[in-house]
GROMACS .gro file of N, CA and C in nm:
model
  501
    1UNK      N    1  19.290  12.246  15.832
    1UNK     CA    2  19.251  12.356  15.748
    1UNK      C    3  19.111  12.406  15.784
    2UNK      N    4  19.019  12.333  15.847
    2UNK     CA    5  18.864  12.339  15.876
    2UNK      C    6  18.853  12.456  15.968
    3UNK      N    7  18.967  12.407  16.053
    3UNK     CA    8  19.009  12.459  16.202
    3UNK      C    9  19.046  12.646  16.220
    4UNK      N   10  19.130  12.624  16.050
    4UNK     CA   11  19.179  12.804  16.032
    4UNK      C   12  19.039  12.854  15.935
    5UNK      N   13  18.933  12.851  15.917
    5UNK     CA   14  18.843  12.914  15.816
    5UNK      C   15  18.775  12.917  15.935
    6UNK      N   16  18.698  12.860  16.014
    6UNK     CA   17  18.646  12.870  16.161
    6UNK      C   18  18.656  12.947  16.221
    7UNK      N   19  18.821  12.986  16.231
    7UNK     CA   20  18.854  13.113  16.305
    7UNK      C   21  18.865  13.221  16.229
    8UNK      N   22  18.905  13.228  16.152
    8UNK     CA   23  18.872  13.365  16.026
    8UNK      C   24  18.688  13.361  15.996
    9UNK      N   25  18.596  13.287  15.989
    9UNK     CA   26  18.441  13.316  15.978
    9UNK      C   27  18.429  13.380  16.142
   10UNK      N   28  18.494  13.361  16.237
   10UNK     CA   29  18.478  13.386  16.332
   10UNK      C   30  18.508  13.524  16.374
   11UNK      N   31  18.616  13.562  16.312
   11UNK     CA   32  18.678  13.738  16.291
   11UNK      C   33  18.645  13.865  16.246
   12UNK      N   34  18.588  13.782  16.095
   12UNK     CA   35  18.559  13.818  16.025
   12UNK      C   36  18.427  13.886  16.034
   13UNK      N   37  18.338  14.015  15.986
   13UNK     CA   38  18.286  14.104  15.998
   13UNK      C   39  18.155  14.050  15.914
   14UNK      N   40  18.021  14.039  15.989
   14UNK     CA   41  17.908  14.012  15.928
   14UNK      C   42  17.901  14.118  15.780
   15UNK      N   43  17.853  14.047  15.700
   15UNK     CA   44  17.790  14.174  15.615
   15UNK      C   45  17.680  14.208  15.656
   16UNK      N   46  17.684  14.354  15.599
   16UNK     CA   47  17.559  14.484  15.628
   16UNK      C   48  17.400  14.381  15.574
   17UNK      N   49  17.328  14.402  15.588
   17UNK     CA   50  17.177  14.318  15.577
   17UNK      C   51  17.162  14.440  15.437
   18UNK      N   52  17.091  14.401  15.375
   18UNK     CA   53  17.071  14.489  15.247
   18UNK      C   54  16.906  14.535  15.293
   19UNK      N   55  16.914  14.656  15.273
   19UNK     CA   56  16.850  14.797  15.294
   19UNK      C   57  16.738  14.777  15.193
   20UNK      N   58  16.625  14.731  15.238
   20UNK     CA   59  16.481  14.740  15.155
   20UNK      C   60  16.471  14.820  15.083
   21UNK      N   61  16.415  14.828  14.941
   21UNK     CA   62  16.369  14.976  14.929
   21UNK      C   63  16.190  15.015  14.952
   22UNK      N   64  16.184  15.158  14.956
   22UNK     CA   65  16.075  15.179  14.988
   22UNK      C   66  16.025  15.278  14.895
   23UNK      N   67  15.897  15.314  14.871
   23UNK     CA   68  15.853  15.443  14.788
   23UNK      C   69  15.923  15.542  14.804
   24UNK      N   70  15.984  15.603  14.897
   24UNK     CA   71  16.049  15.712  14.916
   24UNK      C   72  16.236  15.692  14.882
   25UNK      N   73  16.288  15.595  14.880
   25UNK     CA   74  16.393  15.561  14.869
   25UNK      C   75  16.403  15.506  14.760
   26UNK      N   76  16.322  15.490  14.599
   26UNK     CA   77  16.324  15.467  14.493
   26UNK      C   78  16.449  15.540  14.434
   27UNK      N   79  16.481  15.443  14.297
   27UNK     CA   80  16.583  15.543  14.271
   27UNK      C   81  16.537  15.478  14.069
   28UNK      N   82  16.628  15.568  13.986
   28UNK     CA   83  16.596  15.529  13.859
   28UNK      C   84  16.611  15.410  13.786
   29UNK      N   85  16.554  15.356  13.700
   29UNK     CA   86  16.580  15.205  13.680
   29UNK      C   87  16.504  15.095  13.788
   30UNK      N   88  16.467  15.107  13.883
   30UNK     CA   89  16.385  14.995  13.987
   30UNK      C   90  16.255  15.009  13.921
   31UNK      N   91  16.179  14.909  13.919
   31UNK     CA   92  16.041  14.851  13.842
   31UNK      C   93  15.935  14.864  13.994
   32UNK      N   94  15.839  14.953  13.968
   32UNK     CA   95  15.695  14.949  14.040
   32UNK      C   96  15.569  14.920  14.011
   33UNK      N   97  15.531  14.792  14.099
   33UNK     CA   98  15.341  14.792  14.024
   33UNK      C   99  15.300  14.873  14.111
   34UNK      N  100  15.191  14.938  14.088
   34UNK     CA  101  15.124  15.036  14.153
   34UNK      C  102  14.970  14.964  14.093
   35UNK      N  103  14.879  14.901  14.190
   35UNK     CA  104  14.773  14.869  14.135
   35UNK      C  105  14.748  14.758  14.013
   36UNK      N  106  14.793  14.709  13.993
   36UNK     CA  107  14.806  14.581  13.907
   36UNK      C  108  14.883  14.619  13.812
   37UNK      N  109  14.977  14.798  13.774
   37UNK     CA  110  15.009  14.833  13.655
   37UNK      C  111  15.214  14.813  13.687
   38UNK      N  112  15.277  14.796  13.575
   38UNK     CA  113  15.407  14.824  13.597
   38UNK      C  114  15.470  14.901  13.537
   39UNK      N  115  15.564  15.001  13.623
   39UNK     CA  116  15.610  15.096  13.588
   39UNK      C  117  15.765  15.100  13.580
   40UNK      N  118  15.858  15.178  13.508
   40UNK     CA  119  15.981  15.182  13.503
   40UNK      C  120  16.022  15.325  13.593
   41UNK      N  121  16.123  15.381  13.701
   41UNK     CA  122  16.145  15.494  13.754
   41UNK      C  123  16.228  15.544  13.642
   42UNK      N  124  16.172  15.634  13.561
   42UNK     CA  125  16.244  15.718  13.450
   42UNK      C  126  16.307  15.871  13.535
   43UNK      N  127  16.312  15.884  13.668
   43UNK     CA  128  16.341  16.027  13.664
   43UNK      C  129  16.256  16.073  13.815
   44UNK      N  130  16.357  16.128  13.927
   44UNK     CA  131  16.364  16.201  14.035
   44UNK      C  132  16.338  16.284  14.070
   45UNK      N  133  16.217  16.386  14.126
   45UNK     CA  134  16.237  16.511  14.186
   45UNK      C  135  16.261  16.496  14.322
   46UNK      N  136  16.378  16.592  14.384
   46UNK     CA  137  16.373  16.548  14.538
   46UNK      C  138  16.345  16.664  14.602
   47UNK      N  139  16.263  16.698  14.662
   47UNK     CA  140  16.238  16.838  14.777
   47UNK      C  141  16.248  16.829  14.907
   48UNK      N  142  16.384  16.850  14.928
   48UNK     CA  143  16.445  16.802  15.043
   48UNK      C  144  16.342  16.876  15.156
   49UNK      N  145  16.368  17.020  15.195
   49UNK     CA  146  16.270  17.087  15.267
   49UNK      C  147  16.136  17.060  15.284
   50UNK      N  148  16.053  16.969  15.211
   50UNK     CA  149  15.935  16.892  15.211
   50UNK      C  150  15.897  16.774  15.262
   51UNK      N  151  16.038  16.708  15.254
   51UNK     CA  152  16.029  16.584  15.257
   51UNK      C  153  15.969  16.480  15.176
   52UNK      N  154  15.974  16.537  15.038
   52UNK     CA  155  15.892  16.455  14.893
   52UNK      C  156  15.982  16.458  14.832
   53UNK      N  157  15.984  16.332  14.718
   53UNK     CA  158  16.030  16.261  14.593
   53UNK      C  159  15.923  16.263  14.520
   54UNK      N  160  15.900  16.306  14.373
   54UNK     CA  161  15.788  16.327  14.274
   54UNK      C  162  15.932  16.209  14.152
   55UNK      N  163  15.829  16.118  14.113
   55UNK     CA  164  15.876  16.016  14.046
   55UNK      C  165  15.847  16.008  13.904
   56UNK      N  166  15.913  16.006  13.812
   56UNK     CA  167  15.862  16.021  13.682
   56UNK      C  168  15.860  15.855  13.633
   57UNK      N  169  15.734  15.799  13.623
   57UNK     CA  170  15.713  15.652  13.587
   57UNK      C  171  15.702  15.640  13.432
   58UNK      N  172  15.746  15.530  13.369
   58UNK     CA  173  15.731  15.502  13.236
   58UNK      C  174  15.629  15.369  13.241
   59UNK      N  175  15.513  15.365  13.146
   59UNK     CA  176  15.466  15.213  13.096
   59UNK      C  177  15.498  15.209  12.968
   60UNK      N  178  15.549  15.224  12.849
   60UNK     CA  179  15.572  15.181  12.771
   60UNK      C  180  15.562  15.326  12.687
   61UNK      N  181  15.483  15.383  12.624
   61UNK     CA  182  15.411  15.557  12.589
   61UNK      C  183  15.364  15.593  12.686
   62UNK      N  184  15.308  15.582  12.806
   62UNK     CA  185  15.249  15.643  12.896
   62UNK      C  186  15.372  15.651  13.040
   63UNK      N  187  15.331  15.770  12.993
   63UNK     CA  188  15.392  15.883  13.134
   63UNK      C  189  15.326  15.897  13.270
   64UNK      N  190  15.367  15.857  13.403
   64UNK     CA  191  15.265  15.923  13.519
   64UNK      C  192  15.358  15.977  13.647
   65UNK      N  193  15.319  16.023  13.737
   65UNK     CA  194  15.430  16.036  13.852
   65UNK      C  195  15.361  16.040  13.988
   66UNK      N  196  15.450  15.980  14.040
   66UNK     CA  197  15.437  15.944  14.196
   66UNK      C  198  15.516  16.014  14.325
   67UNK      N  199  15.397  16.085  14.396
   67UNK     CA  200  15.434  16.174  14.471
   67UNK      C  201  15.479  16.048  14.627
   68UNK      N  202  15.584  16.067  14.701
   68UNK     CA  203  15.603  16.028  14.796
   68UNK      C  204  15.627  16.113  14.880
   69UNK      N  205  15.549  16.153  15.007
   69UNK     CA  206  15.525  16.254  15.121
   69UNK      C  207  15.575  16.167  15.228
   70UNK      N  208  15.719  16.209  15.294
   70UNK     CA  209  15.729  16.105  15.426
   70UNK      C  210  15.722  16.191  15.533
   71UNK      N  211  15.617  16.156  15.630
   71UNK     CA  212  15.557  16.229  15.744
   71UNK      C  213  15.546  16.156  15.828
   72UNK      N  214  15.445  16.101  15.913
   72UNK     CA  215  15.487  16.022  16.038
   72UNK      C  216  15.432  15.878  15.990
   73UNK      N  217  15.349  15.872  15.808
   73UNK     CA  218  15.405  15.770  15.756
   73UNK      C  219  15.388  15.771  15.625
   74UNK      N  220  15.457  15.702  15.525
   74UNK     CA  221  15.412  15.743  15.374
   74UNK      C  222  15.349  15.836  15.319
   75UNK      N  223  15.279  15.923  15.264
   75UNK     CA  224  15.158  15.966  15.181
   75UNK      C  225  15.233  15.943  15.017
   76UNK      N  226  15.113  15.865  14.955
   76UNK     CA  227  15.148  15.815  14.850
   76UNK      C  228  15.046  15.877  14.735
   77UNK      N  229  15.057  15.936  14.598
   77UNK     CA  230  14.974  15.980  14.500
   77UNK      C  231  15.001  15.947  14.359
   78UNK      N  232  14.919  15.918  14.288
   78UNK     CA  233  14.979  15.844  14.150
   78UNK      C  234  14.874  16.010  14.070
   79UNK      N  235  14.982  16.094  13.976
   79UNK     CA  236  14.915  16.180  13.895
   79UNK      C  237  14.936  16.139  13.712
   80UNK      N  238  14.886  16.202  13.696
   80UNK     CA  239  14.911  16.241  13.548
   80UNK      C  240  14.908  16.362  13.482
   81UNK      N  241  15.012  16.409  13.387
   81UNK     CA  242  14.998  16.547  13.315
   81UNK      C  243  14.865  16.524  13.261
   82UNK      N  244  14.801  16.719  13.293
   82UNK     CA  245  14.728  16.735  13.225
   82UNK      C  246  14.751  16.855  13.108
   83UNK      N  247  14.658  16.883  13.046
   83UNK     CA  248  14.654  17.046  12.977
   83UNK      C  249  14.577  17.135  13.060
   84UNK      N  250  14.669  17.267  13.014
   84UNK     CA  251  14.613  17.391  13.113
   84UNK      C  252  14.702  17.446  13.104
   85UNK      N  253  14.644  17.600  13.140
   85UNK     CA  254  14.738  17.687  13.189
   85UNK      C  255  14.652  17.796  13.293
   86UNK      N  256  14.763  17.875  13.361
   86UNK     CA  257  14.701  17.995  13.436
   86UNK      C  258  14.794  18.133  13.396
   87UNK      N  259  14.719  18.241  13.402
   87UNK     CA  260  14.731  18.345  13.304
   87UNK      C  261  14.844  18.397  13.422
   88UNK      N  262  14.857  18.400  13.583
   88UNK     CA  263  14.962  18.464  13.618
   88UNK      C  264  14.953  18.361  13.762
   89UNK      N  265  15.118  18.329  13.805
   89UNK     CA  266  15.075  18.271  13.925
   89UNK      C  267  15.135  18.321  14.073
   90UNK      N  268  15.139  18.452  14.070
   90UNK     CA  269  15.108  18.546  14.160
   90UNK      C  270  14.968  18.522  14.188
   91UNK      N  271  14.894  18.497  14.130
   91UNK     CA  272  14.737  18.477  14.146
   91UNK      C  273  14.662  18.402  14.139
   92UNK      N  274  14.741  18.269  14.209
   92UNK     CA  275  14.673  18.138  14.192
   92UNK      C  276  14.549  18.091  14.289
   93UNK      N  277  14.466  18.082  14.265
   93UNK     CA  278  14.351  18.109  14.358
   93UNK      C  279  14.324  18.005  14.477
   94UNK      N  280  14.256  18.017  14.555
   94UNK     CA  281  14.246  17.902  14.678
   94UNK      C  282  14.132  17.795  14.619
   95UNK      N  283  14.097  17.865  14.516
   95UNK     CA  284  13.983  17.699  14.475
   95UNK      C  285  13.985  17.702  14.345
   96UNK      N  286  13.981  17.599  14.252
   96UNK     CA  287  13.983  17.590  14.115
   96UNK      C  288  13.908  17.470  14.085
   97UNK      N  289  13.825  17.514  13.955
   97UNK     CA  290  13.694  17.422  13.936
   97UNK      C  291  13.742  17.347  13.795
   98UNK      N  292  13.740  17.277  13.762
   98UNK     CA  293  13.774  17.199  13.617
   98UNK      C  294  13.666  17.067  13.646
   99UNK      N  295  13.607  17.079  13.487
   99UNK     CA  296  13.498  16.960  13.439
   99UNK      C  297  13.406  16.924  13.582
  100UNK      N  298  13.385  17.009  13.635
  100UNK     CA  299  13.222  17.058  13.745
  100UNK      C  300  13.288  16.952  13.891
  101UNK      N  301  13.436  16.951  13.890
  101UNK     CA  302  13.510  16.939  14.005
  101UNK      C  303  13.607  17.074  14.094
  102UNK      N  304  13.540  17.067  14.238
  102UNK     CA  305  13.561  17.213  14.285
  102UNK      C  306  13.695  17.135  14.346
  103UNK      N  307  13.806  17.198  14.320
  103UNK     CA  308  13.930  17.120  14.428
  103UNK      C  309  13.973  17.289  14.481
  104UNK      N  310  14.023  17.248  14.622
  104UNK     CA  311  14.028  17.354  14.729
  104UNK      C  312  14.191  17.329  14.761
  105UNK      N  313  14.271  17.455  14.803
  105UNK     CA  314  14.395  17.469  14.814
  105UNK      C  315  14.421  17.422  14.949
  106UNK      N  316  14.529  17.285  14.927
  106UNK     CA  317  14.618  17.232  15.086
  106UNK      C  318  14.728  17.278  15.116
  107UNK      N  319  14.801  17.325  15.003
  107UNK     CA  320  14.904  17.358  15.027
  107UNK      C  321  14.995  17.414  14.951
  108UNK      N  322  15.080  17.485  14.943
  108UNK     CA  323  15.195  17.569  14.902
  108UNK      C  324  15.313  17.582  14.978
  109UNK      N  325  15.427  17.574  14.837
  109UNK     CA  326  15.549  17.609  14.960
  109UNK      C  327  15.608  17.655  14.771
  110UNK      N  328  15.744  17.726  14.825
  110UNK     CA  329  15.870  17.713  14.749
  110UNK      C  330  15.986  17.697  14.793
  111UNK      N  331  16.091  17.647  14.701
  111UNK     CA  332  16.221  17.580  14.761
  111UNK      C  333  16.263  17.508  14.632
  112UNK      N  334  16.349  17.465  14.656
  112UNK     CA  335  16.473  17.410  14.561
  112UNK      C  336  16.449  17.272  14.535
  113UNK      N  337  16.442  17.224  14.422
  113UNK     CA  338  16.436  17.107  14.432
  113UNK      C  339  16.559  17.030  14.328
  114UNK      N  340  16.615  16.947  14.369
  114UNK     CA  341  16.738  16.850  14.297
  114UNK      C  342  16.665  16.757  14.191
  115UNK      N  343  16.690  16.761  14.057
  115UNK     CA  344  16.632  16.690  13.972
  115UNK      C  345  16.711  16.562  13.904
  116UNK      N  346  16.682  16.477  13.870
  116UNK     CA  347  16.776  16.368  13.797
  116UNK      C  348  16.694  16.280  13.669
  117UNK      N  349  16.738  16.231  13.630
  117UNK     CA  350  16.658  16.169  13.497
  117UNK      C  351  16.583  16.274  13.399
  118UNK      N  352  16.440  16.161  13.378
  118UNK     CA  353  16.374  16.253  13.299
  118UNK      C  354  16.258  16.328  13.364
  119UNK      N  355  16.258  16.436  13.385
  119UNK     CA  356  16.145  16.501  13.427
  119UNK      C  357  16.135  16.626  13.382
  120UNK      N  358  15.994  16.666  13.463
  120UNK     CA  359  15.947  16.795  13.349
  120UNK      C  360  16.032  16.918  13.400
  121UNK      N  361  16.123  16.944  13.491
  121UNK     CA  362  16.194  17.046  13.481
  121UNK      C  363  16.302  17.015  13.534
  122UNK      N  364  16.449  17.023  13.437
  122UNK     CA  365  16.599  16.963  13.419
  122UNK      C  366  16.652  17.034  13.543
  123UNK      N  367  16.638  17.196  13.566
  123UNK     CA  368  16.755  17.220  13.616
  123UNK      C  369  16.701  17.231  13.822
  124UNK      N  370  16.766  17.289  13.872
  124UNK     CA  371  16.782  17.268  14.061
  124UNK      C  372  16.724  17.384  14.104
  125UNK      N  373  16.659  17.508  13.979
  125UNK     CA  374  16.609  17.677  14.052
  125UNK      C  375  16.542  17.617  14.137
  126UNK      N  376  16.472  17.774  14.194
  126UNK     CA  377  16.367  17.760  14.285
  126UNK      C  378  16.224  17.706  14.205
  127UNK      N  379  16.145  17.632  14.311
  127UNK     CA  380  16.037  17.568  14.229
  127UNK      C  381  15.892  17.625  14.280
  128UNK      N  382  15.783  17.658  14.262
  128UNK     CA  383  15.685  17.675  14.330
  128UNK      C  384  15.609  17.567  14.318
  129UNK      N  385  15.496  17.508  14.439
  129UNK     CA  386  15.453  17.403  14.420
  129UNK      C  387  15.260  17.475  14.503
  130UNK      N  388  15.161  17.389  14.413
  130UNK     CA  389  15.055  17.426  14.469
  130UNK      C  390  14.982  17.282  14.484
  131UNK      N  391  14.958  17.235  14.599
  131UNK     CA  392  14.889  17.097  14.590
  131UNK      C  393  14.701  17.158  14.648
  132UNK      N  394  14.627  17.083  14.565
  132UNK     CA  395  14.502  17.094  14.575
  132UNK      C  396  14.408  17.020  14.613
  133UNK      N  397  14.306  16.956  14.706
  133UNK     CA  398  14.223  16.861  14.678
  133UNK      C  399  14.049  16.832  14.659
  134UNK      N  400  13.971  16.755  14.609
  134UNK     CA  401  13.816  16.841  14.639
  134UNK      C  402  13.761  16.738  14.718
  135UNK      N  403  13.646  16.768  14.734
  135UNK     CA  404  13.533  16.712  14.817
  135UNK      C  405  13.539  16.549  14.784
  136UNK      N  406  13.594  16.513  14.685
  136UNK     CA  407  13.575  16.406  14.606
  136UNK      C  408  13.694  16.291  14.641
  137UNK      N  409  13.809  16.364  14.685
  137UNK     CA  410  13.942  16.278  14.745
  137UNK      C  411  14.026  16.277  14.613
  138UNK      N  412  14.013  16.393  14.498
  138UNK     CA  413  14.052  16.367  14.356
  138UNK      C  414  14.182  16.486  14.387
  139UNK      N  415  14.255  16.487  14.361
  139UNK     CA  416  14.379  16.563  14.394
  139UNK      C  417  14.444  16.661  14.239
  140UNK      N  418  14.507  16.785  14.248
  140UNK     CA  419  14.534  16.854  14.169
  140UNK      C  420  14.708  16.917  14.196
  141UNK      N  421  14.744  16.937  14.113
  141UNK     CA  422  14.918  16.954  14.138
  141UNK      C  423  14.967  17.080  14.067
  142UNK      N  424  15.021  17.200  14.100
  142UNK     CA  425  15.064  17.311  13.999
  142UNK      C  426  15.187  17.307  14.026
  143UNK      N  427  15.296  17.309  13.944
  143UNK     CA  428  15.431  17.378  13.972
  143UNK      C  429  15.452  17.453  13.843
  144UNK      N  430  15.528  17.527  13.890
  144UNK     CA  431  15.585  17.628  13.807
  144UNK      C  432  15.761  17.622  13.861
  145UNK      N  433  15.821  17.646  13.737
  145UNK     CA  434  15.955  17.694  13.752
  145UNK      C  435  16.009  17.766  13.639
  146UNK      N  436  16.075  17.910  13.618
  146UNK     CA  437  16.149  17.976  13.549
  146UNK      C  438  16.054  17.976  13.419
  147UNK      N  439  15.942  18.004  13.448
  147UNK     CA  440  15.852  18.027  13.316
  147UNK      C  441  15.741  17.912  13.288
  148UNK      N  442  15.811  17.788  13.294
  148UNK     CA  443  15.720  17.688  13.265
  148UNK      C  444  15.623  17.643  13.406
  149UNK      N  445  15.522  17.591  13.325
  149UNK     CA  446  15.378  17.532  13.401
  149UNK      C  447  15.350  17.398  13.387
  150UNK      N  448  15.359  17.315  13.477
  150UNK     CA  449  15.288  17.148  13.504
  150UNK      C  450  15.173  17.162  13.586
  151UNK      N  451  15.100  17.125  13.514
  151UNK     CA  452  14.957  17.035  13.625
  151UNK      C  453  14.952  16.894  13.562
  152UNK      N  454  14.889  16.859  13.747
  152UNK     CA  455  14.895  16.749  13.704
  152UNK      C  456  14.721  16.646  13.835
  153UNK      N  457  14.697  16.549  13.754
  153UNK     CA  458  14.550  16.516  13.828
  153UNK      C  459  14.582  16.398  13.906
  154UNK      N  460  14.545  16.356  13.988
  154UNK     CA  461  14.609  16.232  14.052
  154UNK      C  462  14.513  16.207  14.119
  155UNK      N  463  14.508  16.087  14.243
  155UNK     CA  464  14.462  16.017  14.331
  155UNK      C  465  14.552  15.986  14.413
  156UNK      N  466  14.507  15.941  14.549
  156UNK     CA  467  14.587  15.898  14.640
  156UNK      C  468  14.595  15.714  14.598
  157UNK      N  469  14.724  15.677  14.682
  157UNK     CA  470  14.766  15.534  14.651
  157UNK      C  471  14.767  15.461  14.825
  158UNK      N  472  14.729  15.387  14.804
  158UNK     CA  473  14.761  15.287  14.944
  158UNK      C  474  14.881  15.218  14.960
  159UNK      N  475  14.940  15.243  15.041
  159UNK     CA  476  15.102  15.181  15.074
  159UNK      C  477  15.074  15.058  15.014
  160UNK      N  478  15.017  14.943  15.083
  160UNK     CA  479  15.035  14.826  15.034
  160UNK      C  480  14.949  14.803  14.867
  161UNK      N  481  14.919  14.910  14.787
  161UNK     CA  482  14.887  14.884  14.656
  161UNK      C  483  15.016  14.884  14.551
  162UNK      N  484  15.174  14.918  14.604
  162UNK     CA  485  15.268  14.958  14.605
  162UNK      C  486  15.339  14.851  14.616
  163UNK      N  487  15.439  14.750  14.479
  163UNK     CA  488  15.541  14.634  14.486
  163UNK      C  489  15.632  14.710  14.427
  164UNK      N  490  15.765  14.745  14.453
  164UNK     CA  491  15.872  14.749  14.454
  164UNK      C  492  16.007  14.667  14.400
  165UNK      N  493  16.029  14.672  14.248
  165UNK     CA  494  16.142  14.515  14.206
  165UNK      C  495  16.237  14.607  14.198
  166UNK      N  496  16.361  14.582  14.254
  166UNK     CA  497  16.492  14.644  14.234
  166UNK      C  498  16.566  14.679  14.104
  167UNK      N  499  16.623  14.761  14.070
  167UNK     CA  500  16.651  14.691  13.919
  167UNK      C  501  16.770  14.664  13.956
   0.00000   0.00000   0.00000
């Protein structure tokens, strides 16, 4: 009998190695420390054309989200909603000053983004996105979609400040 399981382990088809996950390959329900803190993935933005996932994290009452930029390697950002608004954003300016911080415009795009869980805008329209940063390495976030306005204030994150528990 030793003799026939031998030859069937022998036939028989390795299993697949199980697939790490990574910041960018998060999905809802998996647990992240980010910096000594732990977070729950409450919720997905995916911008395929970008190549970013914007992560909606839970600690318990506190809300934050994590931008994942995959380029030739990670770019990682931990934000938080702020308050604000801008009166039209046809006219969003290339520099914006808040509490005697000058942050300067990196970038813009629009495009579609696929949403899941909980996040600040449910449905798949088109999205506009304005990323900002200042002299300081302190980072600023605008989107707009179908009327509504998010900003949001963040910092950059270091890959390895970043543990990953599956759920």
């Amino acid at each position: 009998m030793a003799l026939f399981h031998r030859i069937i382990n022998l036939v028989k088809k390795p299993e697949p190695p199980i697939e790490e996950k990574t910041p960018y390959t998060l999905s809802i329900g998996d647990i992240v420390d980010i910096s000594l803190s732990s977070y729950t993935v409450a919720g997905k933005m995916f911008f395929p054309q970008r190549r970013e996932a914007f992560f909606t994290l839970k600690d318990g009452s506190s809300i934050k989200y994590l931008r994942v930029t995959k380029r030739e390697k990670l770019d990682l950002a931990l934000y938080k909603a702020i308050d604000g608004r801008l009166e039209d954003i046809n006219e969003i300016p290339t520099t914006i000053e808040m509490e005697e911080t000058l942050y300067h415009m990196e970038d813009q795009a629009v495009g579609t983004a696929h949403s899941s869980g909980d996040t600040p805008f449910s449905s798949s329209d088109e999205r506009y996105l304005w990323d900002f940063q200042s002299d300081n390495w302190k980072l600023l976030r605008i989107e707009w979609q179908s009327g509504q306005m998010m900003l949001y204030e963040g910092d950059d994150v270091l890959p390895m400040d970043v543990r990953i528990i599956q759920s």
